[in-house]
JSON list of C-alpha atoms (C1' of nucleotides) in Angstrom, two decimals:
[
{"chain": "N", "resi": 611, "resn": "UNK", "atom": "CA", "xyz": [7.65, 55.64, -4.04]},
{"chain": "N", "resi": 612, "resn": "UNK", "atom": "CA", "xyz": [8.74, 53.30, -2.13]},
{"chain": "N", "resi": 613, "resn": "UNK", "atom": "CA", "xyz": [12.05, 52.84, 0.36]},
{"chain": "N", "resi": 614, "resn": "UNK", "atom": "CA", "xyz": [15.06, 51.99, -1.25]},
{"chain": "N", "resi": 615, "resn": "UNK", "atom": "CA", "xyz": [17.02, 51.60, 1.79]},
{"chain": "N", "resi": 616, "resn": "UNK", "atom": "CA", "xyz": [15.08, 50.12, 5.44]},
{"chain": "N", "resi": 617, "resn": "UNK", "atom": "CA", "xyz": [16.73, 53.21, 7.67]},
{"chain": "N", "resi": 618, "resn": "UNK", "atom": "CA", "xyz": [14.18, 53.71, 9.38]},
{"chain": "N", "resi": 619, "resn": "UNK", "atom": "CA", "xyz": [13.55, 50.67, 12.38]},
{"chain": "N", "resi": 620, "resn": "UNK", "atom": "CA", "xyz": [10.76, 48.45, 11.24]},
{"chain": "N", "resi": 621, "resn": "UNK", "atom": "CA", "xyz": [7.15, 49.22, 11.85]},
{"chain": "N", "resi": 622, "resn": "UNK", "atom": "CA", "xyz": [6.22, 45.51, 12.61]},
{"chain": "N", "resi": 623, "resn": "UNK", "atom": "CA", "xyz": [8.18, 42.48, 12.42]},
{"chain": "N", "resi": 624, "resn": "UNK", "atom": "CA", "xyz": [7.07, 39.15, 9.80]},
{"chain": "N", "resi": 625, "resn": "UNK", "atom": "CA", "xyz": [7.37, 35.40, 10.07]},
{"chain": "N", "resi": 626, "resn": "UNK", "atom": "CA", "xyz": [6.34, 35.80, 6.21]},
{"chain": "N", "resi": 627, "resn": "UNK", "atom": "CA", "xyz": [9.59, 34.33, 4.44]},
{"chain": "N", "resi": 628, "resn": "UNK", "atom": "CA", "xyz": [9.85, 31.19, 7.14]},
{"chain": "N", "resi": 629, "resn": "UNK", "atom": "CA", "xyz": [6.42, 30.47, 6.57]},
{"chain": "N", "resi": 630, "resn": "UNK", "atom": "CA", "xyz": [6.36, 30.76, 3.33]},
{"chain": "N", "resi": 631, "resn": "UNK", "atom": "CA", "xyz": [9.46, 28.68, 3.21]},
{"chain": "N", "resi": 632, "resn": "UNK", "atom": "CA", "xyz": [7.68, 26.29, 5.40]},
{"chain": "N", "resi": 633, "resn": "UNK", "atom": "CA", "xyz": [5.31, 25.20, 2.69]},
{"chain": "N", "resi": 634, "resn": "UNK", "atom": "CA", "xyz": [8.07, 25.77, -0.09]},
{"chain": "N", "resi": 635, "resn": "UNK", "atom": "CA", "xyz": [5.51, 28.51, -1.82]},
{"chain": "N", "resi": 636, "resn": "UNK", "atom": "CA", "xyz": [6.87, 31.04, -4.39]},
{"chain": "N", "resi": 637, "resn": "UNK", "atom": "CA", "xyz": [5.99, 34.46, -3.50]},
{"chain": "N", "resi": 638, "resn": "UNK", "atom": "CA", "xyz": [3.56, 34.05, -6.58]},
{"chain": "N", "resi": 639, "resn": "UNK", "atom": "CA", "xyz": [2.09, 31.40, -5.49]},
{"chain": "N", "resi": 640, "resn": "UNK", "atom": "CA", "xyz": [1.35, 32.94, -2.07]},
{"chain": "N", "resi": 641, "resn": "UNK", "atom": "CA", "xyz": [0.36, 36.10, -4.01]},
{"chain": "N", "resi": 642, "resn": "UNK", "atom": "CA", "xyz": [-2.44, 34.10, -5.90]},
{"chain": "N", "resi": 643, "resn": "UNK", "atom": "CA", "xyz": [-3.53, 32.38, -2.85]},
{"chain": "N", "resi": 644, "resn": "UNK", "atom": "CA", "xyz": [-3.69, 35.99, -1.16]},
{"chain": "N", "resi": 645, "resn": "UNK", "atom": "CA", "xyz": [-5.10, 37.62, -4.26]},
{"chain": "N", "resi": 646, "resn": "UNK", "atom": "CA", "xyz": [-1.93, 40.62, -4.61]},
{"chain": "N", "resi": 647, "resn": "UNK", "atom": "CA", "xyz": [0.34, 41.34, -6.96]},
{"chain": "N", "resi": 648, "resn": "UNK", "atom": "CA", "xyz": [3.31, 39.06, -6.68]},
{"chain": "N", "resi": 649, "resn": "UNK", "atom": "CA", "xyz": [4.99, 42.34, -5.92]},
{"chain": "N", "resi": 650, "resn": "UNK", "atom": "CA", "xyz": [3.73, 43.13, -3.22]},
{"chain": "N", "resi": 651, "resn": "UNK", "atom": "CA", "xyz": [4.62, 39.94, -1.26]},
{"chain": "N", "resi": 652, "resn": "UNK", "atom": "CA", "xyz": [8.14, 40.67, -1.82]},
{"chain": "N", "resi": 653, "resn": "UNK", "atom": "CA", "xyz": [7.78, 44.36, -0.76]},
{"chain": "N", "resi": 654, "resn": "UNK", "atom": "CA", "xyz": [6.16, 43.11, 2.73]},
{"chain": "N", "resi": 655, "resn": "UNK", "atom": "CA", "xyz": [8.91, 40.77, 3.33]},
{"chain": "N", "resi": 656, "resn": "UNK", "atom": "CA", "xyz": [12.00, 42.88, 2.50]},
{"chain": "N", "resi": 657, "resn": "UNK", "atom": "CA", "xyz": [9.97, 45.24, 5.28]},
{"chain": "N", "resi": 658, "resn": "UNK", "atom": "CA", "xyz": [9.70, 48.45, 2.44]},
{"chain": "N", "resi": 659, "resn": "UNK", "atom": "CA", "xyz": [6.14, 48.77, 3.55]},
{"chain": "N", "resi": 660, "resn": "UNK", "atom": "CA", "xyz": [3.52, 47.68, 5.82]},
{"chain": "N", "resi": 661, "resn": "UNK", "atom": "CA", "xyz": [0.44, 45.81, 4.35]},
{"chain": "N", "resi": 662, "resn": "UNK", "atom": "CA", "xyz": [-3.78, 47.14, 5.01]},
{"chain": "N", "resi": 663, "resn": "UNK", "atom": "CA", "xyz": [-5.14, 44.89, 7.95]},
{"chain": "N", "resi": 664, "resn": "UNK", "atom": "CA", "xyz": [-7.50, 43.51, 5.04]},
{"chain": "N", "resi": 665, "resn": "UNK", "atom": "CA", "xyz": [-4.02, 42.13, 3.09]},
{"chain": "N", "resi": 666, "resn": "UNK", "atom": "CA", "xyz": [-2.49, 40.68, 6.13]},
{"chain": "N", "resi": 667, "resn": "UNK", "atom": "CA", "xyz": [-5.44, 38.95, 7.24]},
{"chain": "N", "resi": 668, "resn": "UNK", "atom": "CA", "xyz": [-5.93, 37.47, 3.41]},
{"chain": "N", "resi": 669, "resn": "UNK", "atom": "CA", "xyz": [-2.14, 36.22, 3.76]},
{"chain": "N", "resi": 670, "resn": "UNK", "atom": "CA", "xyz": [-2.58, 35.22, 6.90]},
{"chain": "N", "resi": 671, "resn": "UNK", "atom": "CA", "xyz": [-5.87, 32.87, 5.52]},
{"chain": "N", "resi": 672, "resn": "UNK", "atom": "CA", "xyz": [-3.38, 31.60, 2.97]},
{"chain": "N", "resi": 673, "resn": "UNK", "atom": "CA", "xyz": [-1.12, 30.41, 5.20]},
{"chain": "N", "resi": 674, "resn": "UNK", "atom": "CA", "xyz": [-3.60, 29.11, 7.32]},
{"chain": "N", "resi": 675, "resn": "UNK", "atom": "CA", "xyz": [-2.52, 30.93, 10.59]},
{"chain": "N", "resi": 676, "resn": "UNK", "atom": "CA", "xyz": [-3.82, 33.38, 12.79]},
{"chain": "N", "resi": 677, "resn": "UNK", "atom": "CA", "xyz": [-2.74, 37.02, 11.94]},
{"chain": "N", "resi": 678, "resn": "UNK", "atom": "CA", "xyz": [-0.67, 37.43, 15.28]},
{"chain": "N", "resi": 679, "resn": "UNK", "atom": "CA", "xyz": [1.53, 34.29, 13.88]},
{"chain": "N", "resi": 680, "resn": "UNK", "atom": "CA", "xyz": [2.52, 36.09, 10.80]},
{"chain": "N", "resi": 681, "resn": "UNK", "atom": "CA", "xyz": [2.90, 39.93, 12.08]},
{"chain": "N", "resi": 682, "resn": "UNK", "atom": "CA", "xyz": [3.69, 41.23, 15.19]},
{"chain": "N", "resi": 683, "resn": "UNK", "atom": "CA", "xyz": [5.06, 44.78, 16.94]},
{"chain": "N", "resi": 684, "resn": "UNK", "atom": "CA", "xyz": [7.54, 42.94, 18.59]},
{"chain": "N", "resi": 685, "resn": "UNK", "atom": "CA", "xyz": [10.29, 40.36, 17.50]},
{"chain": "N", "resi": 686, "resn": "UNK", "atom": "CA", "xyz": [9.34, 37.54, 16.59]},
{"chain": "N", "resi": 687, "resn": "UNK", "atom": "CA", "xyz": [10.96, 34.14, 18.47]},
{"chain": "N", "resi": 688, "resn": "UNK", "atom": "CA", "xyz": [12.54, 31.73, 16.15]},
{"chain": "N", "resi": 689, "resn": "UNK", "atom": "CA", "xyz": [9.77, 28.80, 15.64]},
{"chain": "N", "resi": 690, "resn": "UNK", "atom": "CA", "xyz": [12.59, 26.11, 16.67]},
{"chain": "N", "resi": 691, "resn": "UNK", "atom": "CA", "xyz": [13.63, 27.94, 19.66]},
{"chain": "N", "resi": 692, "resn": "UNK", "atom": "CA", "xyz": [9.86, 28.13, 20.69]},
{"chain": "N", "resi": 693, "resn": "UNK", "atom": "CA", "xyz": [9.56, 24.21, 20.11]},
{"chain": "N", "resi": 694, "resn": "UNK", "atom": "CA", "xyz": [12.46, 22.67, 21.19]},
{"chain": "N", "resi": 695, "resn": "UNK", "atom": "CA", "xyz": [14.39, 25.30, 23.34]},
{"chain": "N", "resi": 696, "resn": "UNK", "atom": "CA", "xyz": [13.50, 25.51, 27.04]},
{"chain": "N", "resi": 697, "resn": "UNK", "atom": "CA", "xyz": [15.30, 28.49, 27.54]},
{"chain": "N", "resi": 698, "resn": "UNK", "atom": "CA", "xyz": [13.05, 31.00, 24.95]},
{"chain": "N", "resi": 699, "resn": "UNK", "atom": "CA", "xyz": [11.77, 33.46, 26.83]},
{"chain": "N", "resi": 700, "resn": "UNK", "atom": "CA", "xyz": [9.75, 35.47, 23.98]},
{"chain": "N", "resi": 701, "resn": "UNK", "atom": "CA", "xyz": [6.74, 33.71, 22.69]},
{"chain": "R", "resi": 454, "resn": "UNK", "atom": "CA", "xyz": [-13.00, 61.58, 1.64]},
{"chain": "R", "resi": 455, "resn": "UNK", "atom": "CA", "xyz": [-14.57, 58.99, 3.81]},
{"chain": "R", "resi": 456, "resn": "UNK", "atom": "CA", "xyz": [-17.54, 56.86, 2.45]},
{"chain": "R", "resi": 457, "resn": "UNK", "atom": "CA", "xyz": [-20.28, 58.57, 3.14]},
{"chain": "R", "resi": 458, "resn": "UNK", "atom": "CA", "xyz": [-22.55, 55.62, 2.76]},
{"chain": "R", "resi": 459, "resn": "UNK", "atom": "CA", "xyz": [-21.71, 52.53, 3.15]},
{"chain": "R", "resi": 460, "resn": "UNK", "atom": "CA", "xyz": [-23.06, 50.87, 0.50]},
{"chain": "R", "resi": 461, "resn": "UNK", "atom": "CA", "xyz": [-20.37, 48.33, -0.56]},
{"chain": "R", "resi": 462, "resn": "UNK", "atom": "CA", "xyz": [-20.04, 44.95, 1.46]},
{"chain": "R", "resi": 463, "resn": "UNK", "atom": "CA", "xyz": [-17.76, 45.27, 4.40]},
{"chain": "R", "resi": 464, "resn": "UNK", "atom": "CA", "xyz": [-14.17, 44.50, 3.40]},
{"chain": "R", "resi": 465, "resn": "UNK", "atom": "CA", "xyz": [-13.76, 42.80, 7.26]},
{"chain": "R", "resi": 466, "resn": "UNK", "atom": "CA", "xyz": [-15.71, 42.80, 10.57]},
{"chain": "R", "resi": 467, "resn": "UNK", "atom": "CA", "xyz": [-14.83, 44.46, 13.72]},
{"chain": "R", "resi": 468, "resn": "UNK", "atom": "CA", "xyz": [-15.55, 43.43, 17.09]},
{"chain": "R", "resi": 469, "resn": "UNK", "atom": "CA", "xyz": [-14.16, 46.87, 18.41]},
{"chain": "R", "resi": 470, "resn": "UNK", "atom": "CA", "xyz": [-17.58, 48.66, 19.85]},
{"chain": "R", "resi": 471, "resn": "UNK", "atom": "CA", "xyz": [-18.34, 45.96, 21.93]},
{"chain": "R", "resi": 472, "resn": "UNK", "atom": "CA", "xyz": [-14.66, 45.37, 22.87]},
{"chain": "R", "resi": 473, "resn": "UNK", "atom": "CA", "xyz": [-14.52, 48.98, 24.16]},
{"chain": "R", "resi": 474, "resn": "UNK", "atom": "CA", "xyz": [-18.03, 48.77, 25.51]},
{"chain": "R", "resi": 475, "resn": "UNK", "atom": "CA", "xyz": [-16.79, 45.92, 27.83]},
{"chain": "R", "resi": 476, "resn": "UNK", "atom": "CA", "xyz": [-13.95, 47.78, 29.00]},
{"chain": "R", "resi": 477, "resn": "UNK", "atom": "CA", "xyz": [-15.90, 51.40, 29.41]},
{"chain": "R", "resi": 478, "resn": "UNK", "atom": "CA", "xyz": [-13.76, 52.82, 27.19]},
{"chain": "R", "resi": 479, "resn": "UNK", "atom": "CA", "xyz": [-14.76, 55.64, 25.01]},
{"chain": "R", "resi": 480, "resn": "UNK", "atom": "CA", "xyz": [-13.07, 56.41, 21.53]},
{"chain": "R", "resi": 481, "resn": "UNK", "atom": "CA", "xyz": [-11.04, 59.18, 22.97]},
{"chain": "R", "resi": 482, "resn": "UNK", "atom": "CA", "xyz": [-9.57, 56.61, 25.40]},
{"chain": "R", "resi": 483, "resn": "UNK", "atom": "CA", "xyz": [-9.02, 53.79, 23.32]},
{"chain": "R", "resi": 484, "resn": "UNK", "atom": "CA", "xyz": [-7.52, 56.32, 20.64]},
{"chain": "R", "resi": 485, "resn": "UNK", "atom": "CA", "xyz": [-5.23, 57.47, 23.18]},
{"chain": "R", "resi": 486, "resn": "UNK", "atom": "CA", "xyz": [-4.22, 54.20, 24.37]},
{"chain": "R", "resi": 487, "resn": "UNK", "atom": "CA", "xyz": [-3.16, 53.15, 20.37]},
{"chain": "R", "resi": 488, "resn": "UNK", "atom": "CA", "xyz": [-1.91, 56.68, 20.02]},
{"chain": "R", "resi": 489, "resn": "UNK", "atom": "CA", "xyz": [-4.10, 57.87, 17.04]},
{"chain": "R", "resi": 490, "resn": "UNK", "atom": "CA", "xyz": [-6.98, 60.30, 16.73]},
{"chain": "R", "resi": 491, "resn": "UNK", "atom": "CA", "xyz": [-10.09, 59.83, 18.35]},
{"chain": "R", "resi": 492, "resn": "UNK", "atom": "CA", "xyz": [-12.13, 60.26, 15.24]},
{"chain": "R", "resi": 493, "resn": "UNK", "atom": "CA", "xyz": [-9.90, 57.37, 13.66]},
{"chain": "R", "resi": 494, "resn": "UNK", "atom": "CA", "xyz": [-11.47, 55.23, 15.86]},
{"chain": "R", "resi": 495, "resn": "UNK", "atom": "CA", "xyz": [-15.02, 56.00, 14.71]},
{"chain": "R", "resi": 496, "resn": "UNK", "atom": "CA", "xyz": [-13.95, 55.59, 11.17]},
{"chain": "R", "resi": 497, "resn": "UNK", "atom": "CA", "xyz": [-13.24, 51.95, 11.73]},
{"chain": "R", "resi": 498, "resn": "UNK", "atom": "CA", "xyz": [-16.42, 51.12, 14.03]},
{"chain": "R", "resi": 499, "resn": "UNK", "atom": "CA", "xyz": [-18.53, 52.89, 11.27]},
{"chain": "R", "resi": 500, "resn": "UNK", "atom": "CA", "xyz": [-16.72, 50.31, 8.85]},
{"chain": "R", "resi": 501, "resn": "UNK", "atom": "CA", "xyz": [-15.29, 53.90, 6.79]},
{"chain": "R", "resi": 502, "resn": "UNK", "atom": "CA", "xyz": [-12.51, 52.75, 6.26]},
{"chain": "R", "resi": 503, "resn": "UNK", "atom": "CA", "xyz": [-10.22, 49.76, 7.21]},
{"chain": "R", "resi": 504, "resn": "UNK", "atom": "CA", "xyz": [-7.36, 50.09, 9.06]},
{"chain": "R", "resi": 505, "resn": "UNK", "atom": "CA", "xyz": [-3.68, 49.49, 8.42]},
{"chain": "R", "resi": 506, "resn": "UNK", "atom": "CA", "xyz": [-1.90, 46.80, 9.62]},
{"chain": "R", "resi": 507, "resn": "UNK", "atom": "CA", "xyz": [-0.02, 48.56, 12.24]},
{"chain": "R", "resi": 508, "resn": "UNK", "atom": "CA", "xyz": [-2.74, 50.58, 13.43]},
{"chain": "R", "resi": 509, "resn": "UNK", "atom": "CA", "xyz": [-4.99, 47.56, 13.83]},
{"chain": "R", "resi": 510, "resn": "UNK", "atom": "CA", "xyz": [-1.84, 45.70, 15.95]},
{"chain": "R", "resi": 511, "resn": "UNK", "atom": "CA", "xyz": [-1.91, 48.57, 18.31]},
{"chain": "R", "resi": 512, "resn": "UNK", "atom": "CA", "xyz": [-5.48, 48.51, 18.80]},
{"chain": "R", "resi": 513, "resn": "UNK", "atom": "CA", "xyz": [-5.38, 44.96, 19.74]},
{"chain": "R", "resi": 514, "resn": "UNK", "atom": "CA", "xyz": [-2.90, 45.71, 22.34]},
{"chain": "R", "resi": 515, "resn": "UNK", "atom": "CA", "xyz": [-4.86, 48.26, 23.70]},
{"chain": "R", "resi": 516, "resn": "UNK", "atom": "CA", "xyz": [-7.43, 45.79, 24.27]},
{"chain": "R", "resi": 517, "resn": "UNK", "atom": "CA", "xyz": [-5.38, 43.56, 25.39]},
{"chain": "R", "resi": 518, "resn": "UNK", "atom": "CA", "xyz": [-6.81, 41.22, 22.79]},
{"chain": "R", "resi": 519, "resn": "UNK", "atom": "CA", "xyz": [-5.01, 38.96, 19.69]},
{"chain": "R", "resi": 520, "resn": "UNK", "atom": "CA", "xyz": [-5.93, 40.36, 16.27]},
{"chain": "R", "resi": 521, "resn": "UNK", "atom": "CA", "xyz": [-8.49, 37.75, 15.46]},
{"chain": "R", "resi": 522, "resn": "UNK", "atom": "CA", "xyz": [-10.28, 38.87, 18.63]},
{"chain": "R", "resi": 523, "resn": "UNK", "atom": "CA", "xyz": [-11.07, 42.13, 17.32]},
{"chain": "R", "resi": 524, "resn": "UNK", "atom": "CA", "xyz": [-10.81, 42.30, 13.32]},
{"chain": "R", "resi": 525, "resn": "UNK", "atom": "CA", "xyz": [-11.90, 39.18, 10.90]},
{"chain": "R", "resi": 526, "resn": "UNK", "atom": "CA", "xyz": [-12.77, 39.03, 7.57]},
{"chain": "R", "resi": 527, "resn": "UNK", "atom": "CA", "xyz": [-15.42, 36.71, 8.00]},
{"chain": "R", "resi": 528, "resn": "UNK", "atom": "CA", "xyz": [-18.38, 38.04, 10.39]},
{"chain": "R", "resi": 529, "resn": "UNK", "atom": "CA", "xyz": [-18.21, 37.35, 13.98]},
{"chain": "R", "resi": 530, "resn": "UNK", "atom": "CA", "xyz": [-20.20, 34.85, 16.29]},
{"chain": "R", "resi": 531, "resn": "UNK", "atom": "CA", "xyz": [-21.52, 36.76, 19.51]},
{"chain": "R", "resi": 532, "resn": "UNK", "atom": "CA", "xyz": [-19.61, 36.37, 22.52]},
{"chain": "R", "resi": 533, "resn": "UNK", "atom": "CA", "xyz": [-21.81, 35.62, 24.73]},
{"chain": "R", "resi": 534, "resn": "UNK", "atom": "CA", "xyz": [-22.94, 32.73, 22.11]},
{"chain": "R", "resi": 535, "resn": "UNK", "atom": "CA", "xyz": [-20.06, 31.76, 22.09]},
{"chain": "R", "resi": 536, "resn": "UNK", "atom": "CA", "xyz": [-19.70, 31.60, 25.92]},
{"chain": "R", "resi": 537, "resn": "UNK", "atom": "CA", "xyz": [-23.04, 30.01, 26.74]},
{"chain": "R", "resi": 538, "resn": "UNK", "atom": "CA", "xyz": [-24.77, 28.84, 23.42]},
{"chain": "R", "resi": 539, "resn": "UNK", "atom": "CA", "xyz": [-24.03, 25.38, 22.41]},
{"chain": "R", "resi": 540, "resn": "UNK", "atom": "CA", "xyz": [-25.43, 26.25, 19.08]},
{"chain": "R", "resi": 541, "resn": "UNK", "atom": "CA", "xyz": [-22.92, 28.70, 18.02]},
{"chain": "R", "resi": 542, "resn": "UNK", "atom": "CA", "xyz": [-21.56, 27.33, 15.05]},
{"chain": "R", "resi": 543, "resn": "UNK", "atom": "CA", "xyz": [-18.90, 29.87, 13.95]},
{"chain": "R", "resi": 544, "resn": "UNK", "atom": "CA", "xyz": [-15.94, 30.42, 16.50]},
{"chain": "F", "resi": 201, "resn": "DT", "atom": "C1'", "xyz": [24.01, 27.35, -24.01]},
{"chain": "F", "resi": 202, "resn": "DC", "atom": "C1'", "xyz": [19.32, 28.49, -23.60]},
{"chain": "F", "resi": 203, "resn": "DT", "atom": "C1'", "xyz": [15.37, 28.73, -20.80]},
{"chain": "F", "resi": 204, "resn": "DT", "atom": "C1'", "xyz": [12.70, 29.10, -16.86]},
{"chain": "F", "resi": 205, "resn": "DC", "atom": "C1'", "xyz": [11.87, 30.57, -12.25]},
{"chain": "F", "resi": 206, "resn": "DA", "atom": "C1'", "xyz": [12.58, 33.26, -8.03]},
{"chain": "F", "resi": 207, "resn": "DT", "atom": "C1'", "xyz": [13.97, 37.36, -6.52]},
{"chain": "F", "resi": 208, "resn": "DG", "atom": "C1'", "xyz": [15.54, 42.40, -6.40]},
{"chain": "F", "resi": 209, "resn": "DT", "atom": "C1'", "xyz": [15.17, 47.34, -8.16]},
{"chain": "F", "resi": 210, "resn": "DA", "atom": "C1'", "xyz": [12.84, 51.32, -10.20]},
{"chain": "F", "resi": 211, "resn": "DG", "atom": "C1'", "xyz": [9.09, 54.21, -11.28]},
{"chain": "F", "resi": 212, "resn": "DC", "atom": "C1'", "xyz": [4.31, 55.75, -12.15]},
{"chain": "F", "resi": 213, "resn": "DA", "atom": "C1'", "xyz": [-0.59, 56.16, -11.28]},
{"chain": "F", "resi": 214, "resn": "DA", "atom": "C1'", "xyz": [-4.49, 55.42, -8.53]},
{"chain": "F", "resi": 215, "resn": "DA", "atom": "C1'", "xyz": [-6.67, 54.44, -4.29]},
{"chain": "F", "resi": 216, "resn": "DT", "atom": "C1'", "xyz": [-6.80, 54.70, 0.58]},
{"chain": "F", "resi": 217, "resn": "DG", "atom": "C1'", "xyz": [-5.49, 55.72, 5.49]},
{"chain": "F", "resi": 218, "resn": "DT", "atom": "C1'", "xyz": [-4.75, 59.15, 8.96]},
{"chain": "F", "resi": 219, "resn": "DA", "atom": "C1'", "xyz": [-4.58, 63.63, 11.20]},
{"chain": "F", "resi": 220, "resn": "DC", "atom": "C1'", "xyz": [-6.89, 67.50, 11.97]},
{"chain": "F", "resi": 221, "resn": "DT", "atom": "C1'", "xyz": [-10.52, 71.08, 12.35]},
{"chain": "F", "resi": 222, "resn": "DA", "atom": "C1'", "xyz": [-15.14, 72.42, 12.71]},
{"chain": "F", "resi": 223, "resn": "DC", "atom": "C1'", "xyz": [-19.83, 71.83, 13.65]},
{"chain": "F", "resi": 224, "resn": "DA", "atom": "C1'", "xyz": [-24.20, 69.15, 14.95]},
{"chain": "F", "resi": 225, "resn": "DT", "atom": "C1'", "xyz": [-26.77, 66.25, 18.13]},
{"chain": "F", "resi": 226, "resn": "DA", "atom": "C1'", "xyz": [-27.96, 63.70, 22.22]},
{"chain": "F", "resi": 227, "resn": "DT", "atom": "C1'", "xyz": [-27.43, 62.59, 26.97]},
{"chain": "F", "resi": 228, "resn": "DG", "atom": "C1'", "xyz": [-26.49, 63.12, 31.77]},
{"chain": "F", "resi": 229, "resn": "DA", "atom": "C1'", "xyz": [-25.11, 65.89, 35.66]},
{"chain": "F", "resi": 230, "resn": "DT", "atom": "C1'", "xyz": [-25.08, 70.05, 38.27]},
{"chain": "Y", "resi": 348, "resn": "DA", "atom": "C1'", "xyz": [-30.41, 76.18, 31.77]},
{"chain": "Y", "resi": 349, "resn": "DT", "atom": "C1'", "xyz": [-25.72, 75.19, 31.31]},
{"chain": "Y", "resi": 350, "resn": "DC", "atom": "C1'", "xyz": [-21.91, 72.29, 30.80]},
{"chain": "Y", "resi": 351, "resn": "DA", "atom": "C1'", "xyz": [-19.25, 68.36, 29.60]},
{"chain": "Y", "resi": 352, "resn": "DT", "atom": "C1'", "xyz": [-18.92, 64.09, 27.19]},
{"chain": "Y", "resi": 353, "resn": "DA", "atom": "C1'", "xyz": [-19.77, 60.82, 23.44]},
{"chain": "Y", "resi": 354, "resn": "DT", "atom": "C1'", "xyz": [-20.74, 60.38, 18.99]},
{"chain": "Y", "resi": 355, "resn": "DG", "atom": "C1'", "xyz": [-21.76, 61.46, 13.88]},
{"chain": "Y", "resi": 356, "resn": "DT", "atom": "C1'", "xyz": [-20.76, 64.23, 9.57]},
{"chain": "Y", "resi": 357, "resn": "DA", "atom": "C1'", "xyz": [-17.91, 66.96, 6.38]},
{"chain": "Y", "resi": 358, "resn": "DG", "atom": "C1'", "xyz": [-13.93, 68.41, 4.23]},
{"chain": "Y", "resi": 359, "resn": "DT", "atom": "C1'", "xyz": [-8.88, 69.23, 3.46]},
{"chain": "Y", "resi": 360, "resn": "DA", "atom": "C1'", "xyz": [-4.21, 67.79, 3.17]},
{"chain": "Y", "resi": 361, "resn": "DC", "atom": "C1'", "xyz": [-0.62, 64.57, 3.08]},
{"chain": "Y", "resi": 362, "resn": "DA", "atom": "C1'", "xyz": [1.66, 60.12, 3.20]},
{"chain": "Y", "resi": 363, "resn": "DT", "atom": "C1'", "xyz": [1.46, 55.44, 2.11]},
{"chain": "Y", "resi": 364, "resn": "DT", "atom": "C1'", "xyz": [-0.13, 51.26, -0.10]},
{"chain": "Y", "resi": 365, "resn": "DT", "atom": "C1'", "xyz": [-1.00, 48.64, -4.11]},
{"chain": "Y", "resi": 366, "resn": "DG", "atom": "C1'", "xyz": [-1.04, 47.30, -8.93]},
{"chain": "Y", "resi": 367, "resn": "DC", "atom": "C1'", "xyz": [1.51, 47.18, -12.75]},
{"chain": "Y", "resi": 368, "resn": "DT", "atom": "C1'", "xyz": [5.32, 47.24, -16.13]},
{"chain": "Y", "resi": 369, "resn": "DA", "atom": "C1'", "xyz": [9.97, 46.66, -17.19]},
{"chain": "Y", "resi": 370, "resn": "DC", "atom": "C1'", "xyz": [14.53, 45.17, -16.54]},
{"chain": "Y", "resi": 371, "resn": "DA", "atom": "C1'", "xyz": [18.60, 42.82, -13.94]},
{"chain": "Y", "resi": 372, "resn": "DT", "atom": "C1'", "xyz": [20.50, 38.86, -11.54]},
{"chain": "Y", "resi": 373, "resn": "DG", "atom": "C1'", "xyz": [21.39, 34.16, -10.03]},
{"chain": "Y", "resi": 374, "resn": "DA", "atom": "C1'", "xyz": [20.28, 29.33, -9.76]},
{"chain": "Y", "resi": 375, "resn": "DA", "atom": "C1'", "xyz": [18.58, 25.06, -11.71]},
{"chain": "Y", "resi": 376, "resn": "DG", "atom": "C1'", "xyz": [17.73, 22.13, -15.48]},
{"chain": "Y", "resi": 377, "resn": "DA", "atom": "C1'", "xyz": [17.31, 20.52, -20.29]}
]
DNA sequence: TCTTCATGTAGCAAATGTACTACATATGAT
DNA sequence: ATCATATGTAGTACATTTGCTACATGAAGA
């Protein structure tokens, strides 16, 4: 089953949505290019449950990033912040 | 149960014995360090079983390492080919 | 309005990850 | 010879992931 409501604090943190965003994919379009249920994209970005290493590397691939740009332990730093703000002090 | 042969192709390649080798760590150690079981760790070296997401993440920070350092779906190059063969190909 | 597309919610079934315990073997040190 | 450590194998139990199906909603367009 899976969480209804995100209580719990997150187990990781995702870049998924802004990237995906970023090249105006659908979440089935990403899906195919992953090769998951469209499903299953959605559950990883609303955070309901954390993907196999093999399914984060595969959507990493897709998006043609490293892994450590799309998940992370820690909070991610906003993209723009990271390119135009001198003052970000998270990577 | 844990594949007891591994007779399917490897669903992703680990750089992890030779990570921990470097480093003098044993499993015990390492497990400690990404706060799972020891035997965990063998699993994945052994290719058993791949790892979740998370798991892998805090592996990588054990080793102090980016993801792609330590788990890729495509096989990896040698380091030390990499460090001092002009050859190497593959990254 | 009707249709399509993107997204959210709900549930079930199957596969898999992880912890844990126990035991076997090899190696190195004392 | 004994002991500790590192590693492999086996098996059980439980939680979680993933695929899939179905239905609801809102936005965009014809």
């Amino acid at each position: 089953m899976k969480k209804q409501v995100p209580d719990e604090q997150p187990q990781f943190y995702t870049r998924l949505p802004v990237l995906r965003a970023e090249r105006g994919m659908s979440r089935k379009e990403l899906a195919e290019l992953a090769g998951v249920h469209y499903q299953t994209i959605g559950y990883l970005e609303r955070g309901e449950y954390s993907p196999s290493l093999v399914l984060a590397l595969r959507i990493a691939a897709a998006l043609a990033v490293p892994l450590d740009a799309v998940f992370s332990l820690t909070p991610f730093a906003s993209m723009a912040d990271q390119l135009y703000n001198t003052e970000g002090e998270n990577r």
